[in-house]
Coordinates of C-alpha atoms in Angstrom, one line a residue:
M1 CA 59.3 -24.3 22.3
L2 CA 60.6 -22.5 19.3
R3 CA 58.2 -20.7 17.1
L4 CA 59.1 -21.0 13.2
T5 CA 57.1 -18.2 10.9
E6 CA 56.5 -17.8 7.0
L7 CA 57.5 -21.4 6.5
R8 CA 55.8 -21.7 3.0
L9 CA 54.8 -24.9 1.2
P10 CA 52.9 -25.1 -2.8
L11 CA 49.6 -25.5 -2.2
D12 CA 49.3 -29.2 -3.1
H13 CA 52.1 -29.7 -0.8
P14 CA 52.3 -33.0 0.5
P15 CA 52.0 -33.8 4.3
E16 CA 55.5 -35.2 4.5
A17 CA 56.8 -31.5 3.3
L18 CA 56.3 -29.6 6.5
D19 CA 58.4 -32.6 8.5
A20 CA 61.2 -32.1 6.3
A21 CA 60.8 -27.8 6.1
V22 CA 60.3 -27.7 10.0
A23 CA 63.6 -29.8 9.7
E24 CA 65.3 -27.9 6.9
R25 CA 64.4 -23.9 9.4
L26 CA 65.7 -26.6 12.3
G27 CA 68.8 -27.6 11.1
A28 CA 67.8 -31.0 11.8
A29 CA 64.2 -32.9 13.0
P30 CA 62.3 -31.3 15.9
T31 CA 61.4 -34.2 19.4
R32 CA 57.5 -32.8 17.7
Y33 CA 55.9 -29.6 16.3
S34 CA 52.7 -28.1 15.9
V35 CA 51.3 -26.3 13.5
F36 CA 49.9 -22.3 14.8
R37 CA 48.5 -20.6 12.3
R38 CA 48.1 -21.6 8.4
G39 CA 46.9 -18.9 5.4
Y40 CA 47.9 -19.2 2.4
D41 CA 49.1 -16.2 0.2
A42 CA 47.2 -15.7 -3.3
R43 CA 48.5 -12.8 -4.5
N44 CA 49.2 -15.4 -7.7
P45 CA 46.3 -17.6 -8.5
R46 CA 48.1 -19.9 -10.5
R47 CA 50.4 -20.5 -7.6
I48 CA 48.9 -19.5 -4.8
M49 CA 51.2 -20.7 -1.6
L50 CA 50.5 -21.7 2.2
A51 CA 52.7 -20.2 5.4
Y52 CA 52.5 -21.4 7.9
T53 CA 53.7 -20.5 11.4
V54 CA 54.6 -23.3 13.4
D55 CA 55.9 -23.8 17.3
A56 CA 57.7 -27.1 17.2
E57 CA 60.3 -29.0 20.8
V58 CA 64.2 -29.2 20.4
R59 CA 66.7 -31.4 22.5
D60 CA 69.1 -27.5 22.1
E61 CA 66.8 -25.0 22.0
T62 CA 69.2 -22.3 23.7
D63 CA 72.2 -23.7 20.4
L64 CA 69.8 -22.8 18.1
L65 CA 68.0 -19.6 19.1
A66 CA 71.7 -18.6 19.4
R67 CA 73.1 -19.8 16.0
D68 CA 69.9 -18.2 14.1
P69 CA 68.4 -14.4 14.4
R70 CA 65.4 -16.0 12.6
L71 CA 64.2 -18.3 16.3
R72 CA 62.4 -17.2 18.6
P73 CA 60.9 -18.6 21.3
S74 CA 57.6 -19.9 21.6
P75 CA 55.0 -17.9 23.3
D76 CA 53.4 -18.8 26.4
M77 CA 49.8 -19.0 25.7
T78 CA 48.2 -19.7 29.2
Y79 CA 45.7 -17.0 30.2
R80 CA 46.2 -16.1 34.2
F81 CA 42.9 -15.2 35.6
V82 CA 43.8 -11.5 37.8
A83 CA 41.7 -12.0 41.0
E84 CA 39.4 -14.5 41.9
A85 CA 36.2 -13.7 44.1
P86 CA 36.9 -13.6 47.8
E87 CA 34.8 -16.7 49.7
G88 CA 31.5 -15.1 51.2
L89 CA 31.7 -12.0 48.4
A90 CA 27.8 -10.4 48.6
D91 CA 28.3 -7.3 45.8
R92 CA 27.7 -9.8 42.3
P93 CA 28.7 -7.4 38.5
V94 CA 26.1 -7.0 36.8
V95 CA 26.6 -6.9 32.7
V96 CA 24.6 -6.1 30.4
G97 CA 24.0 -7.8 27.2
T98 CA 24.8 -10.9 25.3
G99 CA 26.6 -10.5 22.3
P100 CA 29.9 -11.3 22.3
C101 CA 31.4 -9.1 24.6
G102 CA 29.0 -9.0 27.4
L103 CA 29.2 -12.6 27.2
M104 CA 32.9 -13.4 27.2
A105 CA 33.1 -10.2 30.2
A106 CA 29.7 -12.9 32.2
L107 CA 32.0 -15.8 31.9
I108 CA 35.4 -14.4 32.1
L109 CA 32.8 -13.5 36.3
A110 CA 32.0 -16.1 36.0
Q111 CA 34.9 -18.7 36.1
S112 CA 36.8 -16.2 38.4
G113 CA 33.5 -16.5 41.0
F114 CA 32.6 -13.5 40.7
R115 CA 28.4 -15.1 40.1
P116 CA 28.0 -12.5 37.7
I117 CA 23.7 -11.5 36.5
I118 CA 23.2 -10.6 33.6
L119 CA 20.0 -9.1 31.6
E120 CA 19.4 -9.4 27.5
R121 CA 16.5 -6.7 26.6
G122 CA 15.9 -9.7 24.1
K123 CA 15.1 -13.5 24.1
A124 CA 17.2 -16.9 24.5
V125 CA 18.9 -17.8 21.5
R126 CA 16.3 -20.3 20.0
E127 CA 13.1 -18.1 20.5
R128 CA 15.2 -14.8 19.7
T129 CA 16.4 -17.3 16.5
Q130 CA 12.2 -17.5 15.5
D131 CA 11.7 -14.1 15.9
T132 CA 14.0 -13.3 13.3
W133 CA 12.5 -16.4 10.9
G134 CA 9.4 -13.9 11.0
L135 CA 10.5 -11.0 9.4
W136 CA 12.4 -12.8 7.2
R137 CA 9.5 -15.3 6.3
R138 CA 6.9 -12.7 7.7
Q139 CA 7.1 -9.4 7.3
V140 CA 7.1 -9.1 10.9
L141 CA 9.2 -7.1 12.9
N142 CA 9.5 -7.5 16.7
P143 CA 11.3 -4.6 18.0
E144 CA 13.0 -6.1 20.8
S145 CA 14.4 -10.1 19.1
N146 CA 15.3 -9.1 15.7
V147 CA 18.9 -9.9 14.2
Q148 CA 20.5 -6.4 16.7
F149 CA 18.9 -7.8 19.6
G150 CA 18.9 -11.4 21.9
E151 CA 21.0 -13.2 23.3
G152 CA 25.0 -13.7 21.1
G153 CA 24.2 -10.4 19.5
A154 CA 24.2 -8.9 16.4
G155 CA 26.7 -11.6 15.9
T156 CA 24.5 -13.9 15.7
F157 CA 23.6 -14.0 12.4
S158 CA 27.1 -13.0 10.5
D159 CA 29.1 -14.6 9.3
G160 CA 30.6 -16.1 12.9
K161 CA 34.4 -14.4 11.1
L162 CA 37.1 -14.4 14.6
W163 CA 39.7 -11.7 13.2
S164 CA 40.0 -8.9 13.1
Q165 CA 43.1 -6.1 13.0
I166 CA 43.8 -6.1 17.3
R167 CA 46.7 -6.6 18.9
D168 CA 46.6 -8.5 21.8
P169 CA 49.5 -8.9 24.0
F170 CA 48.3 -10.7 26.7
F171 CA 46.4 -13.6 24.7
F172 CA 43.3 -13.1 24.8
G173 CA 42.2 -13.8 22.0
R174 CA 43.7 -17.2 22.1
K175 CA 41.5 -17.5 25.5
L176 CA 38.3 -16.4 22.9
L177 CA 39.0 -19.6 21.1
K178 CA 39.5 -21.9 23.6
E179 CA 36.8 -20.9 24.6
F180 CA 34.8 -20.9 21.8
V181 CA 36.4 -24.1 20.6
K182 CA 35.2 -25.7 24.1
A183 CA 31.4 -24.9 23.3
G184 CA 32.0 -26.5 20.0
A185 CA 33.0 -24.3 17.4
P186 CA 35.9 -26.6 14.8
E187 CA 39.2 -27.0 16.2
E188 CA 40.7 -25.4 13.0
I189 CA 39.8 -21.7 14.2
L190 CA 42.7 -22.1 16.5
F191 CA 45.1 -22.0 13.9
I192 CA 43.8 -20.7 10.3
S193 CA 44.5 -17.4 10.1
K194 CA 40.9 -16.1 8.7
P195 CA 38.5 -17.8 11.1
H196 CA 34.9 -18.3 10.9
I197 CA 31.4 -20.4 12.5
G198 CA 29.1 -19.8 10.7
T199 CA 25.2 -19.6 12.4
F200 CA 23.7 -22.6 13.0
R201 CA 26.8 -23.1 15.2
L202 CA 26.7 -20.5 16.8
V203 CA 23.3 -20.6 18.3
Q204 CA 24.5 -23.9 19.9
M205 CA 27.9 -22.2 21.8
V206 CA 25.9 -19.0 22.9
E207 CA 23.9 -21.7 24.4
R208 CA 26.6 -23.6 26.1
I209 CA 28.7 -21.5 27.0
R210 CA 25.0 -19.9 28.9
S211 CA 24.8 -23.2 31.0
E212 CA 28.9 -23.1 31.7
I213 CA 28.5 -19.7 33.6
T214 CA 24.4 -20.5 35.2
A215 CA 26.5 -23.7 36.5
L216 CA 28.7 -21.7 38.0
G217 CA 27.0 -19.6 40.2
G218 CA 25.6 -16.9 37.6
E219 CA 22.5 -15.7 36.7
Y220 CA 20.7 -14.5 33.1
R221 CA 17.3 -12.9 33.2
F222 CA 15.8 -12.1 29.6
G223 CA 13.6 -9.7 29.1
Q224 CA 15.0 -7.2 31.1
R225 CA 15.7 -3.9 29.3
V226 CA 17.5 -1.7 31.5
D227 CA 15.3 1.6 30.9
D228 CA 17.1 3.7 33.3
I229 CA 20.2 3.9 36.1
E230 CA 20.8 5.1 39.2
T231 CA 23.9 7.1 39.9
D232 CA 25.4 9.0 43.1
P233 CA 23.8 12.7 43.7
G234 CA 27.1 13.4 45.0
T235 CA 30.4 11.2 43.5
R236 CA 27.9 10.1 39.9
A237 CA 29.1 6.2 40.8
I238 CA 26.4 3.8 39.7
R239 CA 24.4 2.5 42.7
A240 CA 21.7 0.6 40.6
L241 CA 19.6 0.2 37.0
H242 CA 15.7 -0.2 37.1
L243 CA 14.6 -2.2 34.7
S244 CA 11.7 -2.7 32.5
T245 CA 10.1 -4.8 34.8
G246 CA 9.7 -2.5 36.9
E247 CA 12.4 -3.8 39.1
R248 CA 15.4 -1.2 40.6
L249 CA 18.5 -3.6 41.1
E250 CA 21.1 -2.7 42.7
A251 CA 24.6 -2.8 40.6
R252 CA 27.9 -1.2 42.3
H253 CA 29.9 -2.3 39.1
V254 CA 28.4 -2.9 35.2
I255 CA 29.8 -3.9 32.6
L256 CA 27.5 -2.4 29.8
A257 CA 28.0 -4.2 26.5
I258 CA 24.6 -3.4 24.7
G259 CA 25.6 -3.2 21.0
H260 CA 25.5 -0.5 18.8
S261 CA 21.9 -0.7 18.0
A262 CA 20.4 0.5 21.3
R263 CA 19.7 3.9 20.1
D264 CA 17.0 4.1 23.1
S265 CA 18.8 3.0 25.9
F266 CA 22.1 5.1 24.2
A267 CA 20.0 8.1 24.6
M268 CA 18.9 7.3 28.0
L269 CA 22.7 7.6 29.3
H270 CA 22.7 10.6 27.1
G271 CA 20.5 12.1 29.1
R272 CA 21.8 11.0 32.6
G273 CA 25.0 12.6 31.8
V274 CA 26.9 10.0 30.7
Q275 CA 30.5 11.2 29.0
M276 CA 29.5 10.1 25.1
E277 CA 30.9 11.6 22.1
A278 CA 30.4 11.3 18.2
K279 CA 32.2 9.3 16.4
P280 CA 33.1 8.2 12.6
F281 CA 31.2 5.3 11.2
S282 CA 29.5 4.1 7.8
V283 CA 26.8 4.2 5.9
G284 CA 26.4 2.4 2.3
V285 CA 24.3 -1.1 0.1
R286 CA 25.0 -4.9 0.0
I287 CA 26.6 -6.2 -3.3
E288 CA 25.6 -9.2 -4.6
H289 CA 27.7 -11.5 -7.0
P290 CA 27.5 -15.2 -8.3
Q291 CA 30.9 -16.4 -5.9
S292 CA 32.1 -19.1 -8.2
L293 CA 32.9 -15.3 -10.2
I294 CA 34.6 -14.6 -6.8
N295 CA 36.1 -18.5 -6.3
L296 CA 37.7 -18.0 -9.9
R297 CA 38.7 -14.6 -9.6
R298 CA 41.1 -15.0 -6.4
F299 CA 42.1 -18.2 -6.7
G300 CA 41.9 -19.0 -10.7
P301 CA 42.4 -22.4 -11.5
N302 CA 43.0 -23.0 -7.5
A303 CA 38.9 -22.7 -7.2
G304 CA 37.4 -25.2 -5.9
N305 CA 40.9 -26.5 -3.3
M306 CA 39.3 -28.3 -0.2
L307 CA 42.0 -25.5 2.0
L308 CA 41.4 -22.7 0.4
G309 CA 37.2 -22.9 0.5
A310 CA 35.3 -20.1 -1.0
A311 CA 36.8 -16.7 -1.9
D312 CA 36.8 -13.6 0.2
Y313 CA 38.1 -10.3 -1.1
R314 CA 38.7 -6.8 0.8
L315 CA 38.7 -4.0 -1.3
V316 CA 39.7 -0.4 -0.8
H317 CA 38.6 3.0 -2.9
H318 CA 39.5 6.6 -1.7
A319 CA 37.1 9.1 -4.0
S320 CA 38.6 12.1 -5.5
N321 CA 35.5 13.5 -3.5
G322 CA 38.2 12.3 -0.5
R323 CA 35.4 10.2 1.1
G324 CA 36.5 6.2 1.4
V325 CA 34.9 3.0 0.3
Y326 CA 35.2 -0.5 1.4
S327 CA 33.8 -3.2 1.1
F328 CA 32.1 -4.8 5.0
C329 CA 31.5 -7.5 6.2
M330 CA 32.4 -9.4 3.3
C331 CA 29.5 -13.5 3.5
P332 CA 30.9 -15.6 0.9
G333 CA 28.9 -18.3 -0.5
G334 CA 26.1 -16.5 2.2
R335 CA 22.5 -14.7 2.0
V336 CA 21.7 -10.8 2.9
V337 CA 19.5 -10.4 5.7
A338 CA 17.3 -8.7 7.2
A339 CA 18.4 -6.8 10.1
A340 CA 16.0 -3.8 11.9
S341 CA 15.1 -3.6 14.7
E342 CA 12.9 0.1 15.4
A343 CA 9.6 -0.2 12.8
G344 CA 9.2 1.9 9.6
R345 CA 13.4 1.3 9.2
L346 CA 14.5 -0.9 7.0
V347 CA 19.1 -2.4 8.0
T348 CA 20.1 -4.7 5.9
N349 CA 23.3 -7.2 6.8
G350 CA 25.4 -9.8 5.7
M351 CA 25.3 -13.8 6.8
S352 CA 27.1 -17.1 5.8
Q353 CA 26.5 -20.8 7.9
Y354 CA 29.6 -22.8 7.9
Q355 CA 29.9 -24.2 5.0
R356 CA 29.9 -21.1 2.8
D357 CA 28.1 -22.8 0.0
E358 CA 25.5 -20.8 -1.0
R359 CA 24.9 -19.2 -4.4
N360 CA 26.3 -15.6 -4.3
A361 CA 28.6 -14.2 -2.5
N362 CA 27.8 -10.1 -0.8
A363 CA 29.8 -7.2 0.9
G364 CA 29.1 -4.4 2.4
I365 CA 29.8 -1.6 0.1
V366 CA 29.9 1.7 2.6
V367 CA 31.3 4.9 2.7
G368 CA 32.7 6.6 5.9
I369 CA 30.4 9.3 7.7
N370 CA 32.3 11.9 9.9
P371 CA 31.0 13.6 12.6
E372 CA 30.8 16.6 10.5
D373 CA 28.4 15.0 8.4
Y374 CA 26.1 15.6 10.8
P375 CA 26.6 18.0 13.8
G376 CA 24.4 18.1 16.8
G377 CA 26.3 16.4 19.5
P378 CA 26.2 12.4 20.2
L379 CA 23.2 11.1 19.2
A380 CA 23.1 12.7 15.9
G381 CA 24.4 9.5 14.3
I382 CA 21.6 8.2 15.7
E383 CA 19.0 10.3 13.1
F384 CA 21.8 10.8 10.8
Q385 CA 21.5 6.6 10.3
R386 CA 17.6 6.8 10.9
R387 CA 17.0 8.6 8.0
W388 CA 18.5 6.1 6.0
E389 CA 16.8 3.7 6.6
E390 CA 13.4 5.0 6.5
R391 CA 13.9 6.6 2.3
A392 CA 15.3 2.7 2.5
F393 CA 11.6 1.6 4.1
E394 CA 10.1 3.3 1.8
A395 CA 11.9 2.4 -1.7
G396 CA 11.0 -1.3 -0.8
G397 CA 7.8 -0.5 -0.3
R398 CA 7.1 0.3 3.2
N399 CA 6.7 -4.3 4.2
Y400 CA 10.3 -5.1 4.8
R401 CA 11.3 -5.2 1.7
A402 CA 13.9 -4.5 0.7
P403 CA 15.1 -1.9 -2.6
A404 CA 17.7 -3.3 -4.6
Q405 CA 19.3 -2.4 -8.3
R406 CA 21.6 -4.2 -10.8
V407 CA 24.9 -2.3 -10.7
G408 CA 24.8 -1.2 -14.3
D409 CA 21.2 0.5 -13.4
F410 CA 23.1 2.1 -10.6
L411 CA 26.3 3.0 -12.0
A412 CA 23.8 5.0 -15.3
G413 CA 21.7 6.5 -13.1
R414 CA 18.5 5.4 -13.6
A415 CA 16.5 3.4 -11.5
S416 CA 15.8 -0.7 -12.1
T417 CA 12.6 -1.7 -13.1
T418 CA 14.0 -5.2 -13.3
L419 CA 16.3 -8.1 -12.3
G420 CA 18.6 -10.4 -13.5
E421 CA 21.6 -13.2 -14.1
V422 CA 21.9 -12.4 -10.2
A423 CA 18.8 -13.7 -7.8
P424 CA 19.0 -11.4 -4.7
S425 CA 19.1 -13.3 -1.6
Y426 CA 17.3 -10.5 1.3
Q427 CA 14.2 -12.4 2.5
P428 CA 11.1 -11.1 2.8
G429 CA 12.4 -10.7 -1.1
V430 CA 13.7 -7.4 -3.4
T431 CA 11.7 -4.5 -5.0
P432 CA 13.6 -2.8 -7.8
A433 CA 13.9 0.4 -7.8
D434 CA 17.0 3.4 -7.5
L435 CA 18.8 3.1 -4.1
A436 CA 20.4 6.9 -4.9
P437 CA 17.7 8.7 -3.2
C438 CA 18.6 6.1 -0.3
L439 CA 22.1 7.6 0.5
P440 CA 24.1 10.9 0.6
D441 CA 24.8 12.4 -2.6
F442 CA 28.6 12.5 -2.0
A443 CA 28.2 8.7 -1.2
V444 CA 26.0 7.3 -4.5
A445 CA 29.4 9.3 -5.9
A446 CA 31.9 7.8 -4.2
M447 CA 30.9 4.5 -4.7
R448 CA 30.0 4.5 -8.2
E449 CA 33.5 5.6 -8.4
A450 CA 34.4 2.8 -6.4
L451 CA 32.6 0.4 -8.3
A452 CA 34.9 1.3 -11.6
A453 CA 38.4 1.2 -9.4
F454 CA 37.0 -2.3 -7.7
D455 CA 36.0 -3.8 -10.7
R456 CA 39.8 -2.9 -12.5
D457 CA 41.2 -5.1 -9.0
L458 CA 38.4 -8.0 -9.3
P459 CA 37.2 -8.1 -13.0
G460 CA 33.5 -8.4 -13.0
F461 CA 33.0 -6.5 -10.0
A462 CA 31.2 -3.9 -11.7
M463 CA 29.1 -6.6 -13.9
G464 CA 25.6 -4.8 -15.3
D465 CA 23.3 -7.9 -13.7
A466 CA 25.2 -7.5 -9.7
V467 CA 22.4 -6.1 -7.8
M468 CA 22.8 -3.5 -4.6
T469 CA 20.6 -4.0 -1.9
G470 CA 20.3 -0.7 0.4
V471 CA 21.0 -0.2 3.2
E472 CA 23.8 -0.5 5.5
T473 CA 23.3 1.0 8.1
R474 CA 25.1 -0.5 11.4
T475 CA 29.1 -1.2 9.9
S476 CA 30.2 0.6 14.2
S477 CA 28.3 2.7 16.7
P478 CA 28.0 6.1 16.3
L479 CA 28.9 7.2 19.2
R480 CA 31.6 6.2 21.5
I481 CA 31.5 6.4 25.2
P482 CA 35.4 7.7 26.6
R483 CA 36.1 5.7 29.4
G484 CA 39.5 5.2 31.1
E485 CA 42.2 2.6 32.0
D486 CA 40.8 1.4 34.5
C487 CA 37.7 0.3 31.6
Q488 CA 35.2 2.8 34.5
S489 CA 32.9 6.1 32.3
L490 CA 35.4 8.3 32.7
N491 CA 31.9 10.6 34.9
T492 CA 29.9 7.5 36.1
P493 CA 32.2 4.9 38.6
G494 CA 31.4 1.9 38.1
L495 CA 29.4 1.8 34.9
Y496 CA 32.4 0.0 32.2
P497 CA 31.1 0.6 28.9
A498 CA 32.2 -2.4 26.1
G499 CA 32.6 -3.5 23.0
E500 CA 30.9 -2.3 19.4
G501 CA 27.8 0.6 21.0
A502 CA 30.9 2.0 23.2
G503 CA 32.9 2.1 20.2
Y504 CA 35.8 -0.5 21.4
A505 CA 35.2 -3.3 19.1
G506 CA 34.5 -4.0 15.9
G507 CA 33.3 -7.5 15.1
I508 CA 32.8 -10.6 17.5
F509 CA 36.7 -11.5 17.7
S510 CA 37.8 -7.7 19.0
A511 CA 34.0 -7.3 21.0
G512 CA 35.0 -10.5 22.5
V513 CA 38.6 -9.6 23.8
D514 CA 36.7 -6.0 25.1
G515 CA 34.8 -8.5 27.4
I516 CA 37.6 -10.7 28.5
R517 CA 39.7 -6.7 29.5
V518 CA 36.7 -5.1 31.2
A519 CA 35.7 -8.0 32.4
E520 CA 38.8 -8.5 34.6
A521 CA 38.0 -4.0 35.1
V522 CA 36.0 -5.2 37.7
A523 CA 37.4 -8.0 38.8
L524 CA 40.1 -5.6 40.2
A525 CA 38.2 -3.3 41.2
M526 CA 36.0 -5.7 43.4
T527 CA 39.3 -7.3 44.9
G528 CA 41.7 -4.2 45.5
G529 CA 43.7 -5.3 42.6
G530 CA 46.7 -3.9 40.9
P531 CA 46.5 -2.4 37.2
V532 CA 44.7 -3.6 34.2
R533 CA 46.2 -4.9 32.2
S534 CA 46.1 -3.8 28.6
S535 CA 45.1 -4.5 25.5
G536 CA 44.9 -4.7 21.2
R537 CA 41.8 -2.5 19.9
P538 CA 40.4 -1.6 16.1
K539 CA 43.4 0.2 13.9
D540 CA 40.5 2.8 12.7
D541 CA 36.9 1.8 15.6
S542 CA 35.2 3.0 12.8
V543 CA 35.2 -0.4 10.9
T544 CA 34.0 -3.8 11.4
Y545 CA 36.7 -5.5 11.2
G546 CA 35.2 -9.5 12.1

């Protein structure tokens, strides 16, 4: 098979045009071909182009490769397990957390015969969904079952984006996408350039993956939080986990995939001497515009084309005060959701369904935060986040309604008393307010400057009636738990920090890929295998990409 890249065709091309483009690039018609990737170039909204990557089968492959330097062999995308559990292996690995990282780690271990035990502090995904709606509809927060905690992780209530900026030399990402399709995701995620799933489909997929894991000998335990770890006094190697149920669970290989909001777990690990360090993250607000405006600005006369769907955007500005401001987790045709996990604190996030057909577009507009902004050690970033979450809770009315402000008022430095054309989607509702006291002064200044810059890039972005809802604080983990090449904690052997919570991923895709990598490390450690295969990481772990 040969891989052909950058086959560019007009958005409205007929099907046979791709056949002709492939034949022209090869100099002859292929025996067969398949589309590996399809993206679009919308830099000129009046002349949007589709860009294809194609795998083609030809009879004279060797001759073609010799004649045309633009051609290359299609890479082998087959996933191969690094180790299988020996017959009669009594030791069982433990996976803590069932977000994308823990889910894929448990699946790989189960498929390799290791019969993992999976611990989840929250509830199964459908029960968890009911608790989440309890906050959205009745203003009742369950601290152990919400947008952050429960089967599926925070990504369950998101846009379900499945793309990232990681490099993936061993095709872990392809394995993830194929498993998701097997679990019910649309097959298009295998070839479109910015695949997404949406919340409702994610719920079904999580259940189906759980069914496969349990069928292969895995054991799920919901409502079981890890309250303490027990280590060997001499080597510091992990020996057991102490659970919220009172059970002492012996464990020699523990994958820690707890997500970026398990603040009590971070404090426990820090108290037990597990090495960790502060890292950058970001804080800001959610901004909403009419999706029709974003479609028009991005796609011009092609807005509404089925191949393009609802338009997204990615905006970045370097403010004069030295702060970076960027759009985060953009959700086309979606809604802003309540994402608190602690009483008396307010957090926002964004989500979309697969159809992306709701009235508003929303995205985080966030400002980079560095460890120098919150001195005091690896847990100080958590206290920094809490400070602004508490102020937002106060500004919203202390009832999980969120403070919201018109962009025009925010730019003018005055509180909003009413909202305008853009109706906020956040539930359980908003309170018109001034968002400036809910964020650091430097962040407010940088955001005001950035909104004007974004309006130049995307006219209408700073429209007066666009609505900002605060606060967005859980962009990524405020700390990292360092690990070695074998994926184990640097000073606690047998503990495998993984995913977003450990600072090694940002979003569903990269978290799932990291789960695969760490599962392989555990499988190799339990069987005495060779070195761990390396996989990609986000270019900047302070940014969530998926």
